[in-house]
C-alpha cells in the first residue's frame, strides 16, 4: 500500500510536529483531577491505580476518534452531530449538537469562575494578598492570552506549563519514594469497600471531557488537514495521554505514600492541595512547598486557558450552525488557522 503523498516519511519528523496533544494534557489535568487522584491515594493507597490507567487508555481511544473524524472528513464535531439527521434551525443542529452547544455555554461559564479561583489559590499562598484579586488577575491574564494570542503562542505557553508540571509533580513523587511492589499490585482490578465513587471518578475524569471534543479544533489550528496527518495525530494523541497518565500516577504515589500511611485526610475541592502544601512544608521544608505551589499554579492556569481557548472555538462553531453561517474546517473557523495571511500558506507534514 502506498503512503499518502503528504504523510511524514520519518518518525523523527512526526515527533517534531506534535503539539495539540500537549495542549490536551495541560488542559485535561487540572486541580480537580490532582485532588481526586490524591484523595483516592490517601484513602485506598495504590488499590485504585488500575482505574487511573484504565481511564487513560479509554481517553486515548475516544480522543483518537475525534482526531480521525476531523482529519478524514475535514468537518467539525458539530458537523458530525448534525449529520445524524433531524433537528432544528433548518436541520443544521439536532438534539446532540444542541445539547453539547448548551453544555459548552453553561459549563464554560461555571468552569471559568472556578478555574480563576483555583489559579488564585497557589498565588495567594505564595505571595499573600487577597484571593479575589489574584482570581481577577488570573482571569485577565487568561483572557488576554486567549483573545489576542494566536495558536502558536498558546501552544508554546501550554508546553512550558506542562514542563513545569512534570518537574514538580513527578519530582514530588520521586521525593516521597514510592513502594514499587505495592505500586505493581495496584494494577490488578479490585474495589475496596467504599471505593466505587472514586473509581468512577478516576476512570471518567482522567484527562478531562471537553478537551476531547476540542482536540479536533486544535489539530486544525496546528495545520493538520487531511488523512495524511493520521499517523502524526495518533502519535500526538498517544503522547498526550501518556503524559496525563504519568501525572495521575505521580499524584497517586504522593497520596499513598505521604497521606495514606500517615492517616492524613485532605479537604475536598481545590483547597485540598493547600492542605498537601502544609504537609509538604512540615515534612520537607519550605523549598519543596514552594516547588509544589508552582506546579499547582501551572496545573490550574493551563486548564484555565486551555478550556477557555477550546470552549471559545466550540462555541463559535455552535453559533455558526445556529445562525447558518458555519463554514467548517475546510475554510477555517475564525481563530483556528494561524498560518492564514498575505504571502503565507498552510504548513506541510514534513515541517
mmCIF file of C-alpha atoms in Angstrom:
data_model
loop_
_atom_site.group_PDB
_atom_site.id
_atom_site.type_symbol
_atom_site.label_atom_id
_atom_site.label_comp_id
_atom_site.label_asym_id
_atom_site.label_seq_id
_atom_site.Cartn_x
_atom_site.Cartn_y
_atom_site.Cartn_z
ATOM 1 C CA UNK A 1 0.000 0.000 0.000
ATOM 2 C CA UNK A 2 1.417 3.375 -0.966
ATOM 3 C CA UNK A 3 1.735 6.190 1.532
ATOM 4 C CA UNK A 4 -0.418 9.319 1.242
ATOM 5 C CA UNK A 5 1.529 11.937 -0.602
ATOM 6 C CA UNK A 6 1.700 14.339 2.314
ATOM 7 C CA UNK A 7 2.485 11.832 5.085
ATOM 8 C CA UNK A 8 5.743 12.413 7.005
ATOM 9 C CA UNK A 9 8.247 9.753 5.974
ATOM 10 C CA UNK A 10 10.465 9.606 9.054
ATOM 11 C CA UNK A 11 9.355 9.034 12.680
ATOM 12 C CA UNK A 12 11.627 11.883 13.775
ATOM 13 C CA UNK A 13 9.657 14.260 11.577
ATOM 14 C CA UNK A 14 6.429 13.206 13.261
ATOM 15 C CA UNK A 15 7.883 13.799 16.740
ATOM 16 C CA UNK A 16 8.839 17.341 15.737
ATOM 17 C CA UNK A 17 5.236 18.120 14.777
ATOM 18 C CA UNK A 18 3.378 17.128 17.934
ATOM 19 C CA UNK A 19 1.639 19.927 19.803
ATOM 20 C CA UNK A 20 -2.148 19.669 20.173
ATOM 21 C CA UNK A 21 -1.622 16.629 22.400
ATOM 22 C CA UNK A 22 0.496 18.727 24.765
ATOM 23 C CA UNK A 23 -2.367 21.212 24.887
ATOM 24 C CA UNK A 24 -4.777 18.367 25.719
ATOM 25 C CA UNK A 25 -2.514 17.080 28.502
ATOM 26 C CA UNK A 26 -2.114 20.531 30.028
ATOM 27 C CA UNK A 27 -5.833 21.284 29.837
ATOM 28 C CA UNK A 28 -7.070 17.879 30.960
ATOM 29 C CA UNK A 29 -5.019 17.703 34.162
ATOM 30 C CA UNK A 30 -6.325 20.439 36.422
ATOM 31 C CA UNK A 31 -6.530 20.952 40.152
ATOM 32 C CA UNK A 32 -9.694 18.860 40.386
ATOM 33 C CA UNK A 33 -8.014 15.864 38.739
ATOM 34 C CA UNK A 34 -4.990 16.172 41.007
ATOM 35 C CA UNK A 35 -7.152 16.394 44.125
ATOM 36 C CA UNK A 36 -9.361 13.447 43.093
ATOM 37 C CA UNK A 37 -6.332 11.243 42.451
ATOM 38 C CA UNK A 38 -4.613 12.458 45.602
ATOM 39 C CA UNK A 39 -7.661 11.687 47.777
ATOM 40 C CA UNK A 40 -8.051 8.270 46.150
ATOM 41 C CA UNK A 41 -4.424 7.517 47.001
ATOM 42 C CA UNK A 42 -4.776 8.841 50.544
ATOM 43 C CA UNK A 43 -7.860 6.677 51.237
ATOM 44 C CA UNK A 44 -7.071 3.479 49.381
ATOM 45 C CA UNK A 45 -3.326 3.544 48.795
ATOM 46 C CA UNK A 46 -2.450 2.024 45.423
ATOM 47 C CA UNK A 47 -5.635 -0.083 45.192
ATOM 48 C CA UNK A 48 -7.250 2.154 42.543
ATOM 49 C CA UNK A 49 -4.190 2.654 40.361
ATOM 50 C CA UNK A 50 -5.736 0.334 37.771
ATOM 51 C CA UNK A 51 -8.725 2.694 37.418
ATOM 52 C CA UNK A 52 -6.465 5.655 36.626
ATOM 53 C CA UNK A 53 -4.643 3.599 33.995
ATOM 54 C CA UNK A 54 -7.942 2.347 32.538
ATOM 55 C CA UNK A 55 -9.261 5.897 32.312
ATOM 56 C CA UNK A 56 -6.152 6.979 30.452
ATOM 57 C CA UNK A 57 -6.425 4.138 27.922
ATOM 58 C CA UNK A 58 -10.126 4.809 27.329
ATOM 59 C CA UNK A 59 -9.478 8.509 26.716
ATOM 60 C CA UNK A 60 -6.745 7.667 24.180
ATOM 61 C CA UNK A 61 -9.326 5.769 22.112
ATOM 62 C CA UNK A 62 -12.035 8.427 22.446
ATOM 63 C CA UNK A 63 -9.771 11.366 21.611
ATOM 64 C CA UNK A 64 -8.283 9.498 18.659
ATOM 65 C CA UNK A 65 -11.812 9.020 17.344
ATOM 66 C CA UNK A 66 -12.304 12.796 17.377
ATOM 67 C CA UNK A 67 -8.982 13.312 15.597
ATOM 68 C CA UNK A 68 -9.786 10.670 12.986
ATOM 69 C CA UNK A 69 -13.149 12.246 12.242
ATOM 70 C CA UNK A 70 -11.623 15.692 11.831
ATOM 71 C CA UNK A 71 -8.816 14.568 9.537
ATOM 72 C CA UNK A 72 -10.813 12.089 7.470
ATOM 73 C CA UNK A 73 -13.859 14.285 6.902
ATOM 74 C CA UNK A 74 -12.461 17.809 7.098
ATOM 75 C CA UNK A 75 -15.514 18.678 9.197
ATOM 76 C CA UNK A 76 -16.010 19.781 12.785
ATOM 77 C CA UNK A 77 -17.573 17.699 15.518
ATOM 78 C CA UNK A 78 -20.748 19.813 15.312
ATOM 79 C CA UNK A 79 -20.917 18.938 11.610
ATOM 80 C CA UNK A 80 -20.740 15.302 12.640
ATOM 81 C CA UNK A 81 -23.586 15.652 15.107
ATOM 82 C CA UNK A 82 -25.686 17.495 12.510
ATOM 83 C CA UNK A 83 -25.156 14.659 10.040
ATOM 84 C CA UNK A 84 -27.123 12.329 12.341
ATOM 85 C CA UNK A 85 -30.296 13.844 10.902
ATOM 86 C CA UNK A 86 -33.331 15.672 12.244
ATOM 87 C CA UNK A 87 -33.181 18.697 14.453
ATOM 88 C CA UNK A 88 -33.847 22.385 14.452
ATOM 89 C CA UNK A 89 -32.668 25.534 12.687
ATOM 90 C CA UNK A 90 -33.425 24.105 9.264
ATOM 91 C CA UNK A 91 -31.818 20.762 10.102
ATOM 92 C CA UNK A 92 -28.484 22.409 10.869
ATOM 93 C CA UNK A 93 -28.484 21.266 14.504
ATOM 94 C CA UNK A 94 -30.062 18.192 16.076
ATOM 95 C CA UNK A 95 -30.500 17.199 19.714
ATOM 96 C CA UNK A 96 -26.862 16.121 20.123
ATOM 97 C CA UNK A 97 -25.415 19.360 18.770
ATOM 98 C CA UNK A 98 -27.891 21.456 20.743
ATOM 99 C CA UNK A 99 -27.152 19.558 23.950
ATOM 100 C CA UNK A 100 -23.398 19.964 23.630
ATOM 101 C CA UNK A 101 -23.731 23.561 22.499
ATOM 102 C CA UNK A 102 -25.723 24.474 25.613
ATOM 103 C CA UNK A 103 -23.360 22.370 27.719
ATOM 104 C CA UNK A 104 -20.393 24.307 26.369
ATOM 105 C CA UNK A 105 -22.053 27.622 27.274
ATOM 106 C CA UNK A 106 -23.148 26.675 30.803
ATOM 107 C CA UNK A 107 -20.055 24.651 31.672
ATOM 108 C CA UNK A 108 -17.769 27.285 30.190
ATOM 109 C CA UNK A 109 -19.113 29.989 32.493
ATOM 110 C CA UNK A 110 -19.159 27.744 35.566
ATOM 111 C CA UNK A 111 -15.675 26.386 34.967
ATOM 112 C CA UNK A 112 -14.352 29.835 34.099
ATOM 113 C CA UNK A 113 -15.295 31.112 37.549
ATOM 114 C CA UNK A 114 -13.991 28.003 39.319
ATOM 115 C CA UNK A 115 -10.731 27.993 37.346
ATOM 116 C CA UNK A 116 -9.936 31.589 38.257
ATOM 117 C CA UNK A 117 -10.360 30.754 41.936
ATOM 118 C CA UNK A 118 -8.248 27.616 41.589
ATOM 119 C CA UNK A 119 -5.443 29.541 39.881
ATOM 120 C CA UNK A 120 -5.616 32.198 42.594
ATOM 121 C CA UNK A 121 -5.150 29.755 45.493
ATOM 122 C CA UNK A 122 -1.445 28.931 44.946
ATOM 123 C CA UNK A 123 -0.655 32.568 44.098
ATOM 124 C CA UNK A 124 -2.201 33.755 47.359
ATOM 125 C CA UNK A 125 -0.298 31.050 49.248
ATOM 126 C CA UNK A 126 2.971 32.071 47.610
ATOM 127 C CA UNK A 127 2.719 35.855 47.677
ATOM 128 C CA UNK A 128 -0.109 36.667 50.075
ATOM 129 C CA UNK A 129 -2.775 39.209 49.244
ATOM 130 C CA UNK A 130 -6.469 38.989 48.508
ATOM 131 C CA UNK A 131 -7.714 35.784 46.870
ATOM 132 C CA UNK A 132 -10.296 37.672 44.798
ATOM 133 C CA UNK A 133 -7.632 39.998 43.418
ATOM 134 C CA UNK A 134 -5.486 37.059 42.338
ATOM 135 C CA UNK A 135 -8.551 35.454 40.762
ATOM 136 C CA UNK A 136 -9.310 38.571 38.738
ATOM 137 C CA UNK A 137 -5.662 38.872 37.692
ATOM 138 C CA UNK A 138 -5.654 35.233 36.553
ATOM 139 C CA UNK A 139 -8.820 35.797 34.563
ATOM 140 C CA UNK A 140 -7.461 38.929 32.872
ATOM 141 C CA UNK A 141 -4.199 37.155 32.005
ATOM 142 C CA UNK A 142 -6.111 34.193 30.563
ATOM 143 C CA UNK A 143 -8.434 36.472 28.606
ATOM 144 C CA UNK A 144 -5.537 38.377 27.101
ATOM 145 C CA UNK A 145 -3.721 35.231 26.020
ATOM 146 C CA UNK A 146 -6.796 33.569 24.512
ATOM 147 C CA UNK A 147 -8.182 36.686 22.831
ATOM 148 C CA UNK A 148 -5.050 38.312 21.444
ATOM 149 C CA UNK A 149 -2.594 35.416 21.130
ATOM 150 C CA UNK A 150 -2.651 33.049 18.170
ATOM 151 C CA UNK A 151 -2.495 29.281 18.414
ATOM 152 C CA UNK A 152 1.298 29.243 18.069
ATOM 153 C CA UNK A 153 1.807 31.353 21.202
ATOM 154 C CA UNK A 154 -0.897 29.432 23.030
ATOM 155 C CA UNK A 155 0.809 26.097 22.310
ATOM 156 C CA UNK A 156 4.208 27.399 23.443
ATOM 157 C CA UNK A 157 2.754 28.639 26.736
ATOM 158 C CA UNK A 158 0.998 25.325 27.325
ATOM 159 C CA UNK A 159 4.176 23.385 26.556
ATOM 160 C CA UNK A 160 6.075 25.461 29.115
ATOM 161 C CA UNK A 161 3.374 24.874 31.729
ATOM 162 C CA UNK A 162 3.448 21.111 31.083
ATOM 163 C CA UNK A 163 7.207 21.198 31.641
ATOM 164 C CA UNK A 164 6.717 22.929 34.990
ATOM 165 C CA UNK A 165 4.021 20.427 35.965
ATOM 166 C CA UNK A 166 6.223 17.484 35.012
ATOM 167 C CA UNK A 167 9.171 18.687 37.067
ATOM 168 C CA UNK A 168 7.080 19.465 40.140
ATOM 169 C CA UNK A 169 4.514 16.650 40.178
ATOM 170 C CA UNK A 170 6.811 13.825 39.073
ATOM 171 C CA UNK A 171 9.645 15.237 41.182
ATOM 172 C CA UNK A 172 7.359 15.181 44.214
ATOM 173 C CA UNK A 173 6.515 11.521 43.558
ATOM 174 C CA UNK A 174 10.239 10.713 43.457
ATOM 175 C CA UNK A 175 10.880 12.586 46.695
ATOM 176 C CA UNK A 176 8.266 10.644 48.655
ATOM 177 C CA UNK A 177 9.875 7.364 47.453
ATOM 178 C CA UNK A 178 7.176 5.052 46.043
ATOM 179 C CA UNK A 179 6.829 1.462 47.206
ATOM 180 C CA UNK A 180 7.322 -0.234 43.834
ATOM 181 C CA UNK A 181 5.969 -3.713 44.785
ATOM 182 C CA UNK A 182 2.832 -2.124 46.247
ATOM 183 C CA UNK A 183 2.564 0.082 43.162
ATOM 184 C CA UNK A 184 2.590 -3.011 40.942
ATOM 185 C CA UNK A 185 -0.204 -4.663 42.937
ATOM 186 C CA UNK A 186 -2.413 -1.651 42.255
ATOM 187 C CA UNK A 187 -2.598 -2.615 38.573
ATOM 188 C CA UNK A 188 -4.828 -5.595 39.441
ATOM 189 C CA UNK A 189 -8.523 -4.505 39.314
ATOM 190 C CA UNK A 190 -10.260 -4.576 42.695
ATOM 191 C CA UNK A 191 -12.776 -2.442 44.551
ATOM 192 C CA UNK A 192 -12.100 -1.810 48.237
ATOM 193 C CA UNK A 193 -15.132 -1.016 50.352
ATOM 194 C CA UNK A 194 -16.429 2.474 49.693
ATOM 195 C CA UNK A 195 -14.324 2.970 46.581
ATOM 196 C CA UNK A 196 -16.943 2.792 43.791
ATOM 197 C CA UNK A 197 -17.472 6.562 43.642
ATOM 198 C CA UNK A 198 -13.748 7.259 43.489
ATOM 199 C CA UNK A 199 -13.221 4.535 40.877
ATOM 200 C CA UNK A 200 -15.825 6.035 38.547
ATOM 201 C CA UNK A 201 -14.334 9.481 39.114
ATOM 202 C CA UNK A 202 -10.854 8.290 38.172
ATOM 203 C CA UNK A 203 -11.971 6.431 35.060
ATOM 204 C CA UNK A 204 -14.241 9.222 33.826
ATOM 205 C CA UNK A 205 -12.275 12.247 34.967
ATOM 206 C CA UNK A 206 -8.713 11.436 33.913
ATOM 207 C CA UNK A 207 -7.711 13.671 31.028
ATOM 208 C CA UNK A 208 -10.811 15.856 31.009
ATOM 209 C CA UNK A 209 -14.006 15.654 28.944
ATOM 210 C CA UNK A 210 -14.487 18.817 26.921
ATOM 211 C CA UNK A 211 -10.832 18.693 25.891
ATOM 212 C CA UNK A 212 -11.522 15.573 23.837
ATOM 213 C CA UNK A 213 -14.127 17.427 21.779
ATOM 214 C CA UNK A 214 -11.769 20.386 21.369
ATOM 215 C CA UNK A 215 -8.894 18.206 20.113
ATOM 216 C CA UNK A 216 -10.076 18.361 16.512
ATOM 217 C CA UNK A 217 -10.120 22.156 16.569
ATOM 218 C CA UNK A 218 -6.573 22.299 17.949
ATOM 219 C CA UNK A 219 -5.364 19.810 15.336
ATOM 220 C CA UNK A 220 -6.883 22.048 12.678
ATOM 221 C CA UNK A 221 -5.268 25.097 14.241
ATOM 222 C CA UNK A 222 -1.920 23.331 14.033
ATOM 223 C CA UNK A 223 -2.443 22.960 10.286
ATOM 224 C CA UNK A 224 -3.218 19.243 10.183
ATOM 225 C CA UNK A 225 -5.696 18.696 7.379
ATOM 226 C CA UNK A 226 -6.446 15.506 5.530
ATOM 227 C CA UNK A 227 -5.861 11.779 6.164
ATOM 228 C CA UNK A 228 -2.124 12.194 5.517
ATOM 229 C CA UNK A 229 -1.782 13.550 9.049
ATOM 230 C CA UNK A 230 -3.332 10.475 10.657
ATOM 231 C CA UNK A 231 -0.096 8.924 11.942
ATOM 232 C CA UNK A 232 1.092 12.247 13.342
ATOM 233 C CA UNK A 233 -2.258 12.667 15.113
ATOM 234 C CA UNK A 234 -2.091 9.177 16.618
ATOM 235 C CA UNK A 235 1.425 9.810 17.943
ATOM 236 C CA UNK A 236 0.416 13.214 19.264
ATOM 237 C CA UNK A 237 -2.688 11.832 20.975
ATOM 238 C CA UNK A 238 -0.732 8.953 22.491
ATOM 239 C CA UNK A 239 1.851 11.367 23.904
ATOM 240 C CA UNK A 240 -0.967 13.475 25.395
ATOM 241 C CA UNK A 241 -2.444 10.681 27.434
ATOM 242 C CA UNK A 242 0.840 9.051 28.379
ATOM 243 C CA UNK A 243 1.800 12.405 29.926
ATOM 244 C CA UNK A 244 -1.634 12.569 31.564
ATOM 245 C CA UNK A 245 -1.197 9.053 32.955
ATOM 246 C CA UNK A 246 2.222 9.935 34.365
ATOM 247 C CA UNK A 247 0.753 12.935 36.204
ATOM 248 C CA UNK A 248 -2.095 10.858 37.630
ATOM 249 C CA UNK A 249 0.166 8.024 38.785
ATOM 250 C CA UNK A 250 2.565 10.526 40.342
ATOM 251 C CA UNK A 251 -0.220 12.125 42.402
ATOM 252 C CA UNK A 252 -1.492 8.715 43.481
ATOM 253 C CA UNK A 253 2.014 7.888 44.696
ATOM 254 C CA UNK A 254 2.035 11.099 46.724
ATOM 255 C CA UNK A 255 -1.382 10.325 48.185
ATOM 256 C CA UNK A 256 -0.465 6.723 49.051
ATOM 257 C CA UNK A 257 2.994 7.366 50.487
ATOM 258 C CA UNK A 258 2.590 10.759 52.107
ATOM 259 C CA UNK A 259 -1.030 10.719 53.282
ATOM 260 C CA UNK A 260 -2.379 7.167 53.386
ATOM 261 C CA UNK A 261 0.456 5.804 55.507
ATOM 262 C CA UNK A 262 0.131 8.702 57.955
ATOM 263 C CA UNK A 263 -3.674 8.695 58.040
ATOM 264 C CA UNK A 264 -3.904 12.332 56.909
ATOM 265 C CA UNK A 265 -7.216 13.489 55.396
ATOM 266 C CA UNK A 266 -7.495 16.364 52.929
ATOM 267 C CA UNK A 267 -10.216 18.937 52.398
ATOM 268 C CA UNK A 268 -12.460 18.402 49.389
ATOM 269 C CA UNK A 269 -12.096 20.610 46.334
ATOM 270 C CA UNK A 270 -9.058 22.536 45.199
ATOM 271 C CA UNK A 271 -8.218 23.580 48.770
ATOM 272 C CA UNK A 272 -7.124 20.015 49.381
ATOM 273 C CA UNK A 273 -3.948 20.888 47.507
ATOM 274 C CA UNK A 274 -3.273 23.637 50.052
ATOM 275 C CA UNK A 275 -3.576 21.009 52.786
ATOM 276 C CA UNK A 276 -0.945 18.990 50.928
ATOM 277 C CA UNK A 277 1.240 22.088 50.783
ATOM 278 C CA UNK A 278 1.162 22.283 54.581
ATOM 279 C CA UNK A 279 2.058 18.586 54.887
ATOM 280 C CA UNK A 280 4.990 19.063 52.498
ATOM 281 C CA UNK A 281 6.173 22.119 54.410
ATOM 282 C CA UNK A 282 6.142 20.252 57.706
ATOM 283 C CA UNK A 283 7.927 17.181 56.333
ATOM 284 C CA UNK A 284 10.337 18.516 53.688
ATOM 285 C CA UNK A 285 10.619 22.246 54.360
ATOM 286 C CA UNK A 286 9.610 25.448 52.619
ATOM 287 C CA UNK A 287 11.595 24.964 49.349
ATOM 288 C CA UNK A 288 9.675 21.779 48.457
ATOM 289 C CA UNK A 289 6.437 23.501 49.444
ATOM 290 C CA UNK A 290 7.203 26.394 47.085
ATOM 291 C CA UNK A 291 8.056 23.991 44.274
ATOM 292 C CA UNK A 292 4.729 22.238 44.731
ATOM 293 C CA UNK A 293 2.767 25.506 44.738
ATOM 294 C CA UNK A 294 4.415 26.485 41.453
ATOM 295 C CA UNK A 295 3.309 23.164 39.958
ATOM 296 C CA UNK A 296 -0.168 23.667 41.460
ATOM 297 C CA UNK A 297 -0.396 27.041 39.703
ATOM 298 C CA UNK A 298 0.842 25.594 36.386
ATOM 299 C CA UNK A 299 -1.859 22.907 36.515
ATOM 300 C CA UNK A 300 -4.659 25.363 37.281
ATOM 301 C CA UNK A 301 -3.641 28.139 34.894
ATOM 302 C CA UNK A 302 -3.042 25.732 32.000
ATOM 303 C CA UNK A 303 -6.527 24.301 32.499
ATOM 304 C CA UNK A 304 -7.987 27.794 32.647
ATOM 305 C CA UNK A 305 -6.543 28.984 29.341
ATOM 306 C CA UNK A 306 -6.951 25.590 27.677
ATOM 307 C CA UNK A 307 -10.653 25.372 28.475
ATOM 308 C CA UNK A 308 -11.266 28.975 27.522
ATOM 309 C CA UNK A 309 -9.493 28.538 24.187
ATOM 310 C CA UNK A 310 -11.169 25.231 23.370
ATOM 311 C CA UNK A 311 -14.630 26.302 24.533
ATOM 312 C CA UNK A 312 -14.360 29.516 22.503
ATOM 313 C CA UNK A 313 -13.686 27.551 19.316
ATOM 314 C CA UNK A 314 -16.529 25.135 20.022
ATOM 315 C CA UNK A 315 -18.951 27.956 20.806
ATOM 316 C CA UNK A 316 -18.005 29.776 17.590
ATOM 317 C CA UNK A 317 -18.776 26.605 15.646
ATOM 318 C CA UNK A 318 -22.036 26.057 17.554
ATOM 319 C CA UNK A 319 -23.153 29.638 16.911
ATOM 320 C CA UNK A 320 -22.265 29.277 13.243
ATOM 321 C CA UNK A 321 -24.548 26.255 12.951
ATOM 322 C CA UNK A 322 -27.399 28.009 14.735
ATOM 323 C CA UNK A 323 -27.034 31.107 12.544
ATOM 324 C CA UNK A 324 -26.483 29.133 9.352
ATOM 325 C CA UNK A 325 -23.034 30.617 8.820
ATOM 326 C CA UNK A 326 -20.799 27.670 9.689
ATOM 327 C CA UNK A 327 -18.141 27.034 7.046
ATOM 328 C CA UNK A 328 -16.396 24.128 8.769
ATOM 329 C CA UNK A 329 -12.727 23.320 8.794
ATOM 330 C CA UNK A 330 -12.272 23.478 5.035
ATOM 331 C CA UNK A 331 -12.479 27.267 5.198
ATOM 332 C CA UNK A 332 -11.217 27.578 8.759
ATOM 333 C CA UNK A 333 -13.181 28.549 11.844
ATOM 334 C CA UNK A 334 -12.178 32.002 12.983
ATOM 335 C CA UNK A 335 -9.097 31.758 15.166
ATOM 336 C CA UNK A 336 -8.098 28.252 14.098
ATOM 337 C CA UNK A 337 -5.942 28.930 11.042
ATOM 338 C CA UNK A 338 -2.928 30.900 12.316
ATOM 339 C CA UNK A 339 -0.988 30.474 9.076
ATOM 340 C CA UNK A 340 -3.563 32.392 7.034
ATOM 341 C CA UNK A 341 -2.447 35.753 5.785
ATOM 342 C CA UNK A 342 -0.838 37.522 2.845
ATOM 343 C CA UNK A 343 2.045 35.547 1.448
ATOM 344 C CA UNK A 344 1.615 32.662 3.897
ATOM 345 C CA UNK A 345 0.487 29.108 3.209
ATOM 346 C CA UNK A 346 -0.502 26.121 5.295
ATOM 347 C CA UNK A 347 2.359 24.068 6.705
ATOM 348 C CA UNK A 348 3.197 20.664 5.273
ATOM 349 C CA UNK A 349 3.551 17.456 7.283
ATOM 350 C CA UNK A 350 7.295 17.458 6.694
ATOM 351 C CA UNK A 351 7.594 20.769 8.584
#
